[in-house]
Coordinates of C-alpha atoms and ligand atoms in Angstrom, one line a residue:
X1 CA 0.2 0.2 -0.1
X2 CA 1.4 3.6 -0.7
X3 CA 2.1 6.0 1.9
X4 CA -0.5 8.1 0.4
X5 CA -3.0 5.4 0.9
X6 CA -2.5 4.5 4.2
X7 CA -2.7 8.1 5.5
X8 CA -5.9 8.3 3.5
X9 CA -7.2 5.5 5.1
X10 CA -6.3 6.1 8.5
X11 CA -7.8 9.9 8.1
X12 CA -11.1 8.0 6.6
X13 CA -11.5 5.6 9.6
X14 CA -10.7 8.4 11.9
X15 CA -13.8 10.6 10.8
X16 CA -16.1 7.6 10.0
X17 CA -17.3 7.6 13.9
X18 CA -17.8 11.2 14.0
X19 CA -20.5 12.2 11.5
X20 CA -23.3 12.3 13.5
X21 CA -21.8 14.4 16.4
X22 CA -18.9 16.6 14.6
X23 CA -21.6 19.7 14.1
X24 CA -22.7 19.6 18.0
X25 CA -18.9 19.6 19.2
X26 CA -17.7 22.3 16.9
X27 CA -20.6 24.1 15.7
X28 CA -23.5 23.5 18.3
X29 CA -24.4 25.2 21.4
X30 CA -21.9 23.0 23.6
X31 CA -18.8 23.4 21.5
X32 CA -16.0 24.6 23.9
X33 CA -15.3 27.8 21.9
X34 CA -17.8 29.1 19.0
X35 CA -16.8 28.7 15.5
X36 CA -15.6 32.1 14.6
X37 CA -14.5 31.3 10.8
X38 CA -18.5 30.4 10.6
X39 CA -19.0 34.1 10.2
X40 CA -16.0 35.2 8.5
X41 CA -16.9 33.0 5.5
X42 CA -20.6 33.9 5.4
X43 CA -19.2 37.4 5.8
X44 CA -17.1 37.1 2.8
X45 CA -19.5 35.1 0.6
X46 CA -22.2 37.6 1.2
X47 CA -19.6 40.6 0.3
X48 CA -18.8 38.6 -3.2
X49 CA -22.3 38.0 -3.9
X50 CA -21.6 34.3 -4.8
X51 CA -24.6 32.4 -6.0
X52 CA -22.9 28.9 -6.2
X53 CA -20.5 27.3 -3.4
X54 CA -18.5 24.4 -3.0
X55 CA -17.2 23.2 0.2
X56 CA -14.0 20.6 -0.4
X57 CA -14.2 18.3 2.0
X58 CA -17.4 19.4 3.6
X59 CA -17.4 16.9 6.6
X60 CA -21.5 16.4 7.9
X61 CA -22.0 19.9 6.1
X62 CA -21.2 21.6 9.1
X63 CA -20.8 24.8 7.5
X64 CA -23.0 24.2 4.5
X65 CA -26.1 23.8 6.5
X66 CA -26.0 27.1 8.2
X67 CA -25.9 28.7 4.7
X68 CA -29.3 27.9 4.3
X69 CA -31.0 31.3 4.8
X70 CA -28.4 32.9 2.1
X71 CA -30.0 30.9 -0.5
X72 CA -27.1 30.2 -2.9
X73 CA -26.6 26.5 -4.5
X74 CA -25.0 24.6 -2.1
X75 CA -22.6 21.8 -3.2
X76 CA -19.7 19.9 -1.3
X77 CA -17.7 16.6 -1.5
X78 CA -15.7 14.9 1.3
X79 CA -13.7 11.6 1.3
X80 CA -15.2 9.9 4.2
X81 CA -18.8 7.6 3.4
X82 CA -20.2 8.1 6.4
X83 CA -19.6 12.0 6.5
X84 CA -21.1 12.2 2.8
X85 CA -24.2 10.4 3.9
X86 CA -24.9 12.7 6.8
X87 CA -24.1 16.0 4.6
X88 CA -26.6 14.3 2.2
X89 CA -29.2 13.7 5.2
X90 CA -28.9 17.2 6.6
X91 CA -28.8 18.8 3.4
X92 CA -31.6 17.0 1.9
X93 CA -33.7 18.3 5.0
X94 CA -33.3 21.8 3.4
X95 CA -34.4 20.9 0.0
X96 CA -30.6 20.3 -1.2
X97 CA -30.7 17.7 -3.9
X98 CA -28.8 14.8 -3.4
X99 CA -26.3 14.9 -6.1
X100 CA -25.0 18.4 -5.0
X101 CA -22.9 15.9 -2.2
X102 CA -20.5 13.4 -3.4
X103 CA -17.6 11.5 -2.2
X104 CA -14.2 12.5 -3.6
X105 CA -10.7 13.8 -2.0
X106 CA -9.3 16.8 -2.5
X107 CA -6.1 15.6 -3.9
X108 CA -8.0 14.6 -7.1
X109 CA -8.9 17.2 -9.5
X110 CA -12.0 15.2 -10.9
X111 CA -13.1 15.8 -7.2
X112 CA -13.9 19.2 -7.6
X113 CA -17.0 19.2 -10.0
X114 CA -20.1 17.0 -9.4
X115 CA -19.9 13.6 -10.8
X116 CA -21.3 13.7 -14.5
X117 CA -20.5 17.4 -14.8
X118 CA -17.6 18.3 -16.8
X119 CA -14.6 20.5 -15.6
X120 CA -16.5 23.5 -17.0
X121 CA -18.5 23.4 -14.5
X122 CA -17.1 26.2 -11.9
X123 CA -18.4 27.9 -8.6
X124 CA -18.4 31.5 -7.4
X125 CA -16.5 30.3 -4.3
X126 CA -14.7 27.5 -3.0
X127 CA -14.2 26.8 0.5
X128 CA -12.2 24.2 2.4
X129 CA -12.0 23.9 6.2
X130 CA -10.3 21.3 8.5
X131 CA -8.8 19.4 5.5
X132 CA -5.0 20.8 5.0
X133 CA -4.0 19.2 8.3
X134 CA -4.9 15.6 6.4
X135 CA -2.8 16.6 3.4
X136 CA 1.0 15.2 2.9
X137 CA 3.3 18.2 2.6
X138 CA 3.8 17.4 -1.0
X139 CA 0.4 18.1 -2.0
X140 CA -0.5 21.7 -0.4
X141 CA 0.5 23.4 -3.6
X142 CA -1.4 20.6 -5.9
X143 CA -4.7 21.2 -3.6
X144 CA -4.6 25.0 -3.8
X145 CA -4.1 24.7 -7.6
X146 CA -7.7 22.5 -7.7
X147 CA -9.2 25.0 -5.6
X148 CA -8.0 27.5 -7.8
X149 CA -9.4 25.4 -10.9
X150 CA -12.9 24.8 -9.2
X151 CA -13.9 28.6 -9.1
X152 CA -14.6 30.9 -12.3
X153 CA -12.2 33.7 -12.6
X154 CA -12.8 36.8 -10.2
X155 CA -14.0 33.9 -7.9
X156 CA -13.2 33.3 -4.1
X157 CA -11.1 30.8 -2.7
X158 CA -10.9 30.2 1.2
X159 CA -8.8 27.5 2.7
X160 CA -8.1 27.1 6.6
X161 CA -5.2 25.7 8.1
X162 CA -4.0 25.1 11.7
X163 CA -1.6 27.7 13.0
X164 CA 2.0 26.1 13.2
X165 CA 3.4 29.4 14.9
X166 CA 0.7 29.4 17.8
X167 CA 3.1 26.7 18.9
X168 CA 5.6 29.3 19.9
X169 CA 2.9 30.4 22.3
X170 CA 1.9 27.1 23.8
X171 CA 5.1 26.1 25.7
X172 CA 4.5 22.4 25.5
X173 CA 5.7 19.3 23.2
X174 CA 4.5 20.9 19.9
X175 CA 6.8 23.8 20.8
X176 CA 9.6 21.9 21.6
X177 CA 9.0 20.0 17.9
X178 CA 8.9 23.5 16.4
X179 CA 12.2 24.4 17.8
X180 CA 14.1 21.4 16.8
X181 CA 12.4 20.5 13.8
X182 CA 11.9 23.8 12.2
X183 CA 14.3 26.2 13.6
X184 CA 17.4 24.9 15.3
X185 CA 19.8 23.0 12.5
X186 CA 20.2 20.2 14.8
X187 CA 21.4 17.6 12.5
X188 CA 24.4 20.4 11.3
X189 CA 25.1 21.1 14.8
X190 CA 25.5 17.2 15.2
X191 CA 27.7 16.9 12.5
X192 CA 29.8 19.8 12.7
X193 CA 29.9 19.2 16.6
X194 CA 33.9 17.8 16.7
X195 CA 35.1 17.6 20.4
X196 CA 31.5 19.2 21.3
X197 CA 28.9 16.5 20.5
X198 CA 27.9 16.0 24.1
X199 CA 27.5 19.8 24.7
X200 CA 25.3 20.0 21.7
X201 CA 22.9 16.7 23.2
X202 CA 22.9 18.6 26.6
X203 CA 22.2 22.1 25.1
X204 CA 19.2 20.3 23.2
X205 CA 18.1 18.6 26.5
X206 CA 18.1 21.8 28.1
X207 CA 15.8 23.5 25.7
X208 CA 13.3 20.3 26.2
X209 CA 13.3 21.5 30.0
X210 CA 11.9 24.4 28.9
X211 CA 8.4 22.8 27.6
X212 CA 5.8 20.7 29.3
X213 CA 6.9 17.6 27.2
X214 CA 3.4 15.8 28.4
X215 CA 1.2 18.2 27.0
X216 CA -0.8 18.6 25.1
X217 CA -2.6 15.1 25.5
X218 CA -3.0 12.8 22.5
X219 CA -6.7 12.6 21.1
X220 CA -7.5 9.2 20.8
X221 CA -10.4 7.5 18.7
X222 CA -13.5 6.2 20.3
X223 CA -14.1 3.0 19.1
X224 CA -10.9 1.6 18.4
X225 CA -10.3 3.7 15.3
X226 CA -7.4 6.1 15.0
X227 CA -8.0 9.3 16.9
X228 CA -7.1 13.4 15.3
X229 CA -3.6 13.0 16.7
X230 CA -3.0 9.5 15.9
X231 CA -3.4 10.4 12.1
X232 CA -1.5 13.0 9.8
X233 CA -2.8 16.0 11.5
X234 CA -0.2 18.9 10.6
X235 CA -0.3 22.6 11.0
X236 CA 0.7 25.2 8.5
X237 CA 3.1 28.1 8.7
X238 CA 0.9 30.8 7.6
X239 CA 3.8 32.8 6.2
X240 CA 4.9 29.7 3.9
X241 CA 1.4 28.9 2.9
X242 CA 0.4 32.5 1.9
X243 CA 3.5 32.2 -0.5
X244 CA 2.4 29.2 -2.3
X245 CA -1.2 30.4 -2.3
X246 CA 0.0 34.0 -4.1
X247 CA 2.3 31.6 -6.2
X248 CA -0.7 29.6 -7.8
X249 CA -2.5 32.7 -9.2
X250 CA -4.5 34.8 -6.9
X251 CA -5.2 38.6 -6.3
X252 CA -6.2 40.2 -2.8
X253 CA -4.5 37.3 -1.0
X254 CA -5.1 38.1 2.8
X255 CA -4.4 36.0 6.0
X256 CA -7.5 35.8 8.9
X257 CA -6.5 34.9 12.1
X258 CA -9.1 33.2 14.6
X259 CA -9.7 31.0 17.5
X260 CA -7.5 33.2 19.8
X261 CA -6.0 32.1 23.3
X262 CA -5.4 35.1 25.8
X263 CA -3.3 32.5 27.7
X264 CA -1.3 29.5 26.6
X265 CA -3.9 26.4 27.0
X266 CA -1.9 24.7 29.9
X267 CA -2.6 28.2 31.7
X268 CA -6.1 28.2 31.1
X269 CA -7.2 25.0 33.1
X270 CA -6.9 27.9 36.2
X271 CA -9.7 30.2 34.5
X272 CA -11.7 28.3 32.0
X273 CA -14.6 31.0 31.8
X274 CA -12.2 34.0 31.8
X275 CA -10.1 32.2 29.2
X276 CA -13.1 31.9 27.0
X277 CA -14.7 35.5 27.4
X278 CA -11.4 37.3 27.4
X279 CA -10.3 35.2 24.2
X280 CA -13.5 35.9 22.4
X281 CA -12.7 39.5 22.9
X282 CA -9.4 39.5 21.3
X283 CA -10.9 38.0 18.3
X284 CA -9.6 40.4 15.3
X285 CA -8.7 38.7 12.2
X286 CA -6.3 41.1 11.1
X287 CA -4.3 41.7 14.7
X288 CA -0.8 41.1 14.2
X289 CA -0.9 38.5 17.7
X290 CA -2.9 36.1 15.7
X291 CA 0.6 34.8 14.4
X292 CA 1.2 33.6 17.5
X293 CA -2.0 33.4 19.7
X294 CA -4.7 32.3 17.6
X295 CA -4.6 28.3 16.6
X296 CA -5.9 28.8 13.2
X297 CA -6.3 30.7 9.9
X298 CA -8.1 31.4 7.0
X299 CA -6.1 32.1 3.6
X300 CA -8.2 33.9 0.8
X301 CA -8.1 34.8 -2.5
X302 CA -9.5 35.8 -5.9
X303 CA -8.7 33.5 -9.0
X304 CA -6.7 36.0 -11.1
Ligands
LIG1 C1 -12.1 18.5 10.7 S1 -13.3 18.2 9.6 C2 -13.9 19.3 8.8 C3 -15.3 19.3 8.1 C4 -15.9 20.5 7.7 N1 -15.1 21.1 6.4 C5 -15.9 21.7 8.5 O1 -15.2 22.5 8.5 O2 -16.8 21.4 9.6 C6 -11.9 17.3 8.0 C7 -13.1 16.6 7.2 O3 -12.0 16.8 6.0 C8 -12.4 15.5 5.5 N2 -11.1 14.8 4.6 C9 -9.9 14.8 5.3 N3 -8.7 14.4 4.3 C10 -9.8 14.6 3.0 C11 -9.4 14.5 1.5 N4 -8.2 14.5 1.4 N5 -10.2 14.7 0.8 C12 -11.7 15.0 0.9 N6 -12.1 15.2 2.6 C13 -11.3 15.2 3.2 C14 -12.6 14.4 6.4 O4 -13.4 13.2 6.3 C15 -13.4 15.5 7.5 O5 -15.0 15.1 7.1

Protein backbone atom coordinates (compact mmCIF):
# COMPACT_ATOMS: atom_id res chain seq x y z
CA UNK A 1 0.00 0.00 0.00
CA UNK A 2 1.38 3.48 -0.88
CA UNK A 3 2.12 6.03 1.85
CA UNK A 4 -0.66 8.32 0.55
CA UNK A 5 -3.17 5.45 0.62
CA UNK A 6 -2.36 4.55 4.22
CA UNK A 7 -2.70 8.23 5.25
CA UNK A 8 -6.06 8.37 3.47
CA UNK A 9 -7.31 5.15 5.06
CA UNK A 10 -6.32 6.28 8.56
CA UNK A 11 -7.94 9.73 8.16
CA UNK A 12 -11.11 8.17 6.78
CA UNK A 13 -11.25 5.73 9.71
CA UNK A 14 -10.70 8.62 12.15
CA UNK A 15 -13.71 10.54 10.80
CA UNK A 16 -15.92 7.51 10.21
CA UNK A 17 -17.32 7.61 13.76
CA UNK A 18 -17.68 11.39 13.90
CA UNK A 19 -20.39 12.21 11.36
CA UNK A 20 -23.30 12.35 13.84
CA UNK A 21 -21.58 14.40 16.56
CA UNK A 22 -19.11 16.64 14.71
CA UNK A 23 -21.51 19.55 14.21
CA UNK A 24 -22.58 19.63 17.86
CA UNK A 25 -18.98 19.45 19.06
CA UNK A 26 -17.63 22.29 16.92
CA UNK A 27 -20.58 24.37 15.71
CA UNK A 28 -23.40 23.74 18.19
CA UNK A 29 -24.42 25.38 21.45
CA UNK A 30 -22.24 22.95 23.42
CA UNK A 31 -19.04 23.72 21.47
CA UNK A 32 -16.15 24.64 23.78
CA UNK A 33 -15.45 27.67 21.59
CA UNK A 34 -17.78 29.24 19.04
CA UNK A 35 -17.10 28.67 15.31
CA UNK A 36 -15.65 32.12 14.63
CA UNK A 37 -14.60 31.11 11.12
CA UNK A 38 -18.20 30.37 10.13
CA UNK A 39 -19.23 34.00 10.44
CA UNK A 40 -16.03 35.19 8.74
CA UNK A 41 -16.75 32.85 5.83
CA UNK A 42 -20.41 33.82 5.63
CA UNK A 43 -19.45 37.49 5.55
CA UNK A 44 -16.99 36.90 2.72
CA UNK A 45 -19.49 34.92 0.66
CA UNK A 46 -22.16 37.55 1.18
CA UNK A 47 -19.73 40.35 0.21
CA UNK A 48 -18.82 38.66 -3.11
CA UNK A 49 -22.45 37.89 -3.91
CA UNK A 50 -21.52 34.25 -4.66
CA UNK A 51 -24.46 32.26 -6.06
CA UNK A 52 -22.85 28.82 -6.17
CA UNK A 53 -20.45 27.58 -3.49
CA UNK A 54 -18.35 24.42 -3.19
CA UNK A 55 -17.21 23.07 0.18
CA UNK A 56 -14.21 20.77 -0.40
CA UNK A 57 -14.03 18.32 2.52
CA UNK A 58 -17.49 19.37 3.70
CA UNK A 59 -17.73 16.87 6.57
CA UNK A 60 -21.36 16.51 7.75
CA UNK A 61 -22.21 19.77 5.91
CA UNK A 62 -21.26 21.62 9.08
CA UNK A 63 -20.73 24.88 7.21
CA UNK A 64 -23.09 24.31 4.29
CA UNK A 65 -26.11 23.65 6.54
CA UNK A 66 -25.65 27.07 8.15
CA UNK A 67 -25.86 28.80 4.76
CA UNK A 68 -29.50 27.85 4.34
CA UNK A 69 -30.85 31.35 4.86
CA UNK A 70 -28.49 32.93 2.30
CA UNK A 71 -30.16 30.95 -0.49
CA UNK A 72 -27.16 30.05 -2.66
CA UNK A 73 -26.51 26.81 -4.56
CA UNK A 74 -24.64 24.58 -2.11
CA UNK A 75 -22.31 21.78 -3.18
CA UNK A 76 -19.79 19.68 -1.28
CA UNK A 77 -17.69 16.56 -1.29
CA UNK A 78 -15.81 14.59 1.32
CA UNK A 79 -13.66 11.47 1.26
CA UNK A 80 -15.33 9.80 4.28
CA UNK A 81 -18.53 7.95 3.21
CA UNK A 82 -20.18 8.44 6.62
CA UNK A 83 -19.68 12.21 6.30
CA UNK A 84 -21.15 12.21 2.79
CA UNK A 85 -24.21 10.30 4.02
CA UNK A 86 -24.74 12.72 6.93
CA UNK A 87 -24.24 15.78 4.70
CA UNK A 88 -26.82 14.44 2.23
CA UNK A 89 -29.27 13.73 5.05
CA UNK A 90 -28.92 17.18 6.64
CA UNK A 91 -28.92 19.15 3.39
CA UNK A 92 -31.66 16.95 1.92
CA UNK A 93 -33.93 18.05 4.77
CA UNK A 94 -33.24 21.64 3.64
CA UNK A 95 -34.18 20.83 0.04
CA UNK A 96 -30.67 20.48 -1.40
CA UNK A 97 -30.59 17.76 -4.13
CA UNK A 98 -28.69 14.60 -3.22
CA UNK A 99 -26.30 14.93 -6.17
CA UNK A 100 -24.98 18.21 -4.73
CA UNK A 101 -22.92 16.08 -2.30
CA UNK A 102 -20.50 13.41 -3.47
CA UNK A 103 -17.55 11.35 -2.33
CA UNK A 104 -14.13 12.62 -3.40
CA UNK A 105 -10.67 13.63 -2.30
CA UNK A 106 -9.09 17.06 -2.57
CA UNK A 107 -6.02 15.29 -3.96
CA UNK A 108 -7.93 14.51 -7.14
CA UNK A 109 -8.89 17.30 -9.61
CA UNK A 110 -12.01 15.35 -10.69
CA UNK A 111 -13.50 15.72 -7.21
CA UNK A 112 -13.91 19.46 -7.67
CA UNK A 113 -16.98 19.25 -9.85
CA UNK A 114 -20.08 17.10 -9.38
CA UNK A 115 -19.85 13.63 -10.98
CA UNK A 116 -21.57 13.65 -14.39
CA UNK A 117 -20.61 17.30 -14.86
CA UNK A 118 -17.59 18.42 -16.87
CA UNK A 119 -14.66 20.42 -15.57
CA UNK A 120 -16.31 23.53 -17.00
CA UNK A 121 -18.81 23.40 -14.15
CA UNK A 122 -17.22 26.09 -11.97
CA UNK A 123 -18.25 27.79 -8.75
CA UNK A 124 -18.35 31.42 -7.60
CA UNK A 125 -16.56 30.42 -4.42
CA UNK A 126 -14.80 27.39 -2.94
CA UNK A 127 -14.03 26.85 0.74
CA UNK A 128 -11.90 24.16 2.35
CA UNK A 129 -11.96 23.96 6.15
CA UNK A 130 -10.32 21.38 8.39
CA UNK A 131 -8.81 19.42 5.50
CA UNK A 132 -5.28 20.83 5.06
CA UNK A 133 -4.07 19.19 8.31
CA UNK A 134 -4.61 15.83 6.63
CA UNK A 135 -2.75 16.55 3.39
CA UNK A 136 0.86 15.43 2.90
CA UNK A 137 3.21 18.47 2.65
CA UNK A 138 4.09 17.81 -0.99
CA UNK A 139 0.38 18.07 -1.93
CA UNK A 140 -0.30 21.54 -0.47
CA UNK A 141 0.26 23.46 -3.72
CA UNK A 142 -1.58 20.82 -5.75
CA UNK A 143 -4.72 21.19 -3.60
CA UNK A 144 -4.49 24.99 -3.78
CA UNK A 145 -4.38 24.65 -7.60
CA UNK A 146 -7.45 22.38 -7.53
CA UNK A 147 -9.33 24.98 -5.47
CA UNK A 148 -8.32 27.69 -7.92
CA UNK A 149 -9.46 25.59 -10.89
CA UNK A 150 -12.82 24.97 -9.20
CA UNK A 151 -13.85 28.64 -9.33
CA UNK A 152 -14.56 31.06 -12.16
CA UNK A 153 -12.14 33.88 -12.91
CA UNK A 154 -12.72 36.43 -10.16
CA UNK A 155 -14.06 33.66 -7.90
CA UNK A 156 -13.27 33.49 -4.19
CA UNK A 157 -11.19 30.72 -2.59
CA UNK A 158 -10.89 30.35 1.18
CA UNK A 159 -8.88 27.65 2.86
CA UNK A 160 -8.37 27.04 6.54
CA UNK A 161 -5.30 25.66 8.29
CA UNK A 162 -4.02 25.17 11.85
CA UNK A 163 -1.42 27.78 12.76
CA UNK A 164 2.02 26.26 13.28
CA UNK A 165 3.37 29.50 14.80
CA UNK A 166 0.84 29.16 17.64
CA UNK A 167 3.26 26.52 18.96
CA UNK A 168 5.55 29.38 20.02
CA UNK A 169 2.85 30.34 22.53
CA UNK A 170 1.84 26.94 23.89
CA UNK A 171 5.13 26.08 25.67
CA UNK A 172 4.54 22.34 25.36
CA UNK A 173 5.72 19.34 23.34
CA UNK A 174 4.52 20.96 20.10
CA UNK A 175 6.64 24.05 20.83
CA UNK A 176 9.68 21.87 21.42
CA UNK A 177 9.07 20.06 18.12
CA UNK A 178 8.91 23.43 16.36
CA UNK A 179 12.23 24.49 17.90
CA UNK A 180 14.09 21.30 17.05
CA UNK A 181 12.45 20.50 13.70
CA UNK A 182 11.92 23.92 12.16
CA UNK A 183 14.27 26.41 13.80
CA UNK A 184 17.44 24.82 15.19
CA UNK A 185 19.67 23.13 12.55
CA UNK A 186 20.02 20.04 14.75
CA UNK A 187 21.68 17.76 12.19
CA UNK A 188 24.21 20.41 11.16
CA UNK A 189 25.09 21.02 14.81
CA UNK A 190 25.57 17.29 15.33
CA UNK A 191 27.74 16.75 12.26
CA UNK A 192 29.80 19.88 12.88
CA UNK A 193 30.16 19.35 16.62
CA UNK A 194 33.71 17.93 16.59
CA UNK A 195 34.79 17.66 20.22
CA UNK A 196 31.56 19.28 21.43
CA UNK A 197 29.16 16.41 20.61
CA UNK A 198 28.00 15.89 24.16
CA UNK A 199 27.59 19.67 24.49
CA UNK A 200 25.12 19.71 21.58
CA UNK A 201 23.01 16.97 23.22
CA UNK A 202 23.12 18.83 26.54
CA UNK A 203 22.03 22.04 24.82
CA UNK A 204 19.06 20.23 23.21
CA UNK A 205 18.14 18.63 26.53
CA UNK A 206 18.25 22.01 28.23
CA UNK A 207 15.85 23.37 25.64
CA UNK A 208 13.49 20.42 26.14
CA UNK A 209 13.38 21.11 29.86
CA UNK A 210 11.76 24.48 29.21
CA UNK A 211 8.63 22.86 27.78
CA UNK A 212 5.78 20.77 29.22
CA UNK A 213 6.59 17.64 27.23
CA UNK A 214 3.56 15.80 28.68
CA UNK A 215 1.17 18.27 27.00
CA UNK A 216 -1.04 18.41 25.03
CA UNK A 217 -2.75 15.06 25.66
CA UNK A 218 -2.96 12.88 22.56
CA UNK A 219 -6.55 12.76 21.23
CA UNK A 220 -7.49 9.12 20.73
CA UNK A 221 -10.35 7.48 18.81
CA UNK A 222 -13.66 6.56 20.43
CA UNK A 223 -14.23 3.01 19.19
CA UNK A 224 -10.86 1.56 18.23
CA UNK A 225 -10.38 3.84 15.20
CA UNK A 226 -7.32 6.16 15.19
CA UNK A 227 -7.88 9.54 16.87
CA UNK A 228 -7.16 13.01 15.45
CA UNK A 229 -3.60 13.09 16.80
CA UNK A 230 -2.92 9.54 15.65
CA UNK A 231 -3.42 10.30 11.96
CA UNK A 232 -1.63 12.88 9.81
CA UNK A 233 -2.83 16.19 11.29
CA UNK A 234 -0.34 18.92 10.45
CA UNK A 235 -0.24 22.60 11.27
CA UNK A 236 0.89 25.09 8.60
CA UNK A 237 3.18 28.08 8.78
CA UNK A 238 0.95 30.97 7.61
CA UNK A 239 3.91 32.84 6.13
CA UNK A 240 4.90 29.86 3.97
CA UNK A 241 1.36 28.86 2.96
CA UNK A 242 0.58 32.44 1.96
CA UNK A 243 3.54 32.40 -0.46
CA UNK A 244 2.43 29.08 -1.94
CA UNK A 245 -1.13 30.35 -2.27
CA UNK A 246 -0.10 33.57 -4.02
CA UNK A 247 2.23 31.65 -6.37
CA UNK A 248 -0.68 29.57 -7.67
CA UNK A 249 -2.39 32.68 -9.07
CA UNK A 250 -4.58 34.67 -6.69
CA UNK A 251 -5.05 38.38 -6.10
CA UNK A 252 -6.29 40.08 -2.91
CA UNK A 253 -4.51 37.42 -0.83
CA UNK A 254 -5.30 37.83 2.87
CA UNK A 255 -4.52 35.98 6.07
CA UNK A 256 -7.26 36.06 8.69
CA UNK A 257 -6.54 34.64 12.15
CA UNK A 258 -9.12 33.20 14.51
CA UNK A 259 -9.55 31.12 17.65
CA UNK A 260 -7.38 33.32 19.83
CA UNK A 261 -6.05 32.11 23.18
CA UNK A 262 -5.48 34.90 25.70
CA UNK A 263 -3.31 32.44 27.68
CA UNK A 264 -1.38 29.35 26.66
CA UNK A 265 -3.91 26.48 26.91
CA UNK A 266 -2.05 24.82 29.82
CA UNK A 267 -2.57 27.94 31.96
CA UNK A 268 -6.21 28.14 30.96
CA UNK A 269 -7.23 25.29 33.26
CA UNK A 270 -7.07 27.79 36.15
CA UNK A 271 -9.53 30.23 34.56
CA UNK A 272 -11.66 28.41 31.96
CA UNK A 273 -14.53 30.93 31.90
CA UNK A 274 -12.26 33.94 31.83
CA UNK A 275 -10.17 32.36 29.10
CA UNK A 276 -13.18 31.94 26.85
CA UNK A 277 -14.51 35.44 27.50
CA UNK A 278 -11.19 37.22 27.10
CA UNK A 279 -10.13 35.16 24.10
CA UNK A 280 -13.39 36.06 22.37
CA UNK A 281 -12.67 39.70 23.11
CA UNK A 282 -9.34 39.31 21.30
CA UNK A 283 -10.84 37.90 18.09
CA UNK A 284 -9.58 40.25 15.40
CA UNK A 285 -8.65 38.52 12.14
CA UNK A 286 -6.00 41.07 11.22
CA UNK A 287 -4.29 41.61 14.58
CA UNK A 288 -0.55 40.69 14.34
CA UNK A 289 -0.93 38.76 17.62
CA UNK A 290 -2.87 36.23 15.62
CA UNK A 291 0.40 34.93 14.18
CA UNK A 292 1.18 33.58 17.67
CA UNK A 293 -2.02 33.53 19.72
CA UNK A 294 -4.58 32.23 17.24
CA UNK A 295 -4.63 28.48 16.65
CA UNK A 296 -6.10 28.71 13.15
CA UNK A 297 -6.21 30.97 10.13
CA UNK A 298 -8.07 31.47 6.88
CA UNK A 299 -6.19 32.21 3.68
CA UNK A 300 -8.31 33.89 1.05
CA UNK A 301 -7.84 35.16 -2.47
CA UNK A 302 -9.55 35.86 -5.75
CA UNK A 303 -8.77 33.78 -8.85
CA UNK A 304 -6.69 36.00 -11.14
C1 LIG B 1 -12.15 18.62 10.54
S1 LIG B 1 -13.35 17.93 9.46
C2 LIG B 1 -14.01 19.43 8.77
C3 LIG B 1 -15.36 19.26 8.14
C4 LIG B 1 -15.94 20.55 7.60
N1 LIG B 1 -15.17 21.09 6.51
C5 LIG B 1 -16.02 21.57 8.73
O1 LIG B 1 -15.32 22.56 8.66
O2 LIG B 1 -16.75 21.38 9.65
C6 LIG B 1 -12.31 17.37 8.18
C7 LIG B 1 -13.03 16.66 7.05
O3 LIG B 1 -12.13 16.55 5.96
C8 LIG B 1 -12.32 15.31 5.35
N2 LIG B 1 -11.09 15.01 4.60
C9 LIG B 1 -9.87 14.74 5.11
N3 LIG B 1 -9.00 14.55 4.10
C10 LIG B 1 -9.68 14.74 2.95
C11 LIG B 1 -9.35 14.68 1.58
N4 LIG B 1 -8.11 14.37 1.16
N5 LIG B 1 -10.31 14.95 0.67
C12 LIG B 1 -11.57 15.23 1.05
N6 LIG B 1 -11.96 15.27 2.34
C13 LIG B 1 -11.03 15.03 3.28
C14 LIG B 1 -12.65 14.36 6.47
O4 LIG B 1 -13.32 13.22 6.02
C15 LIG B 1 -13.50 15.26 7.37
O5 LIG B 1 -14.85 15.13 7.06
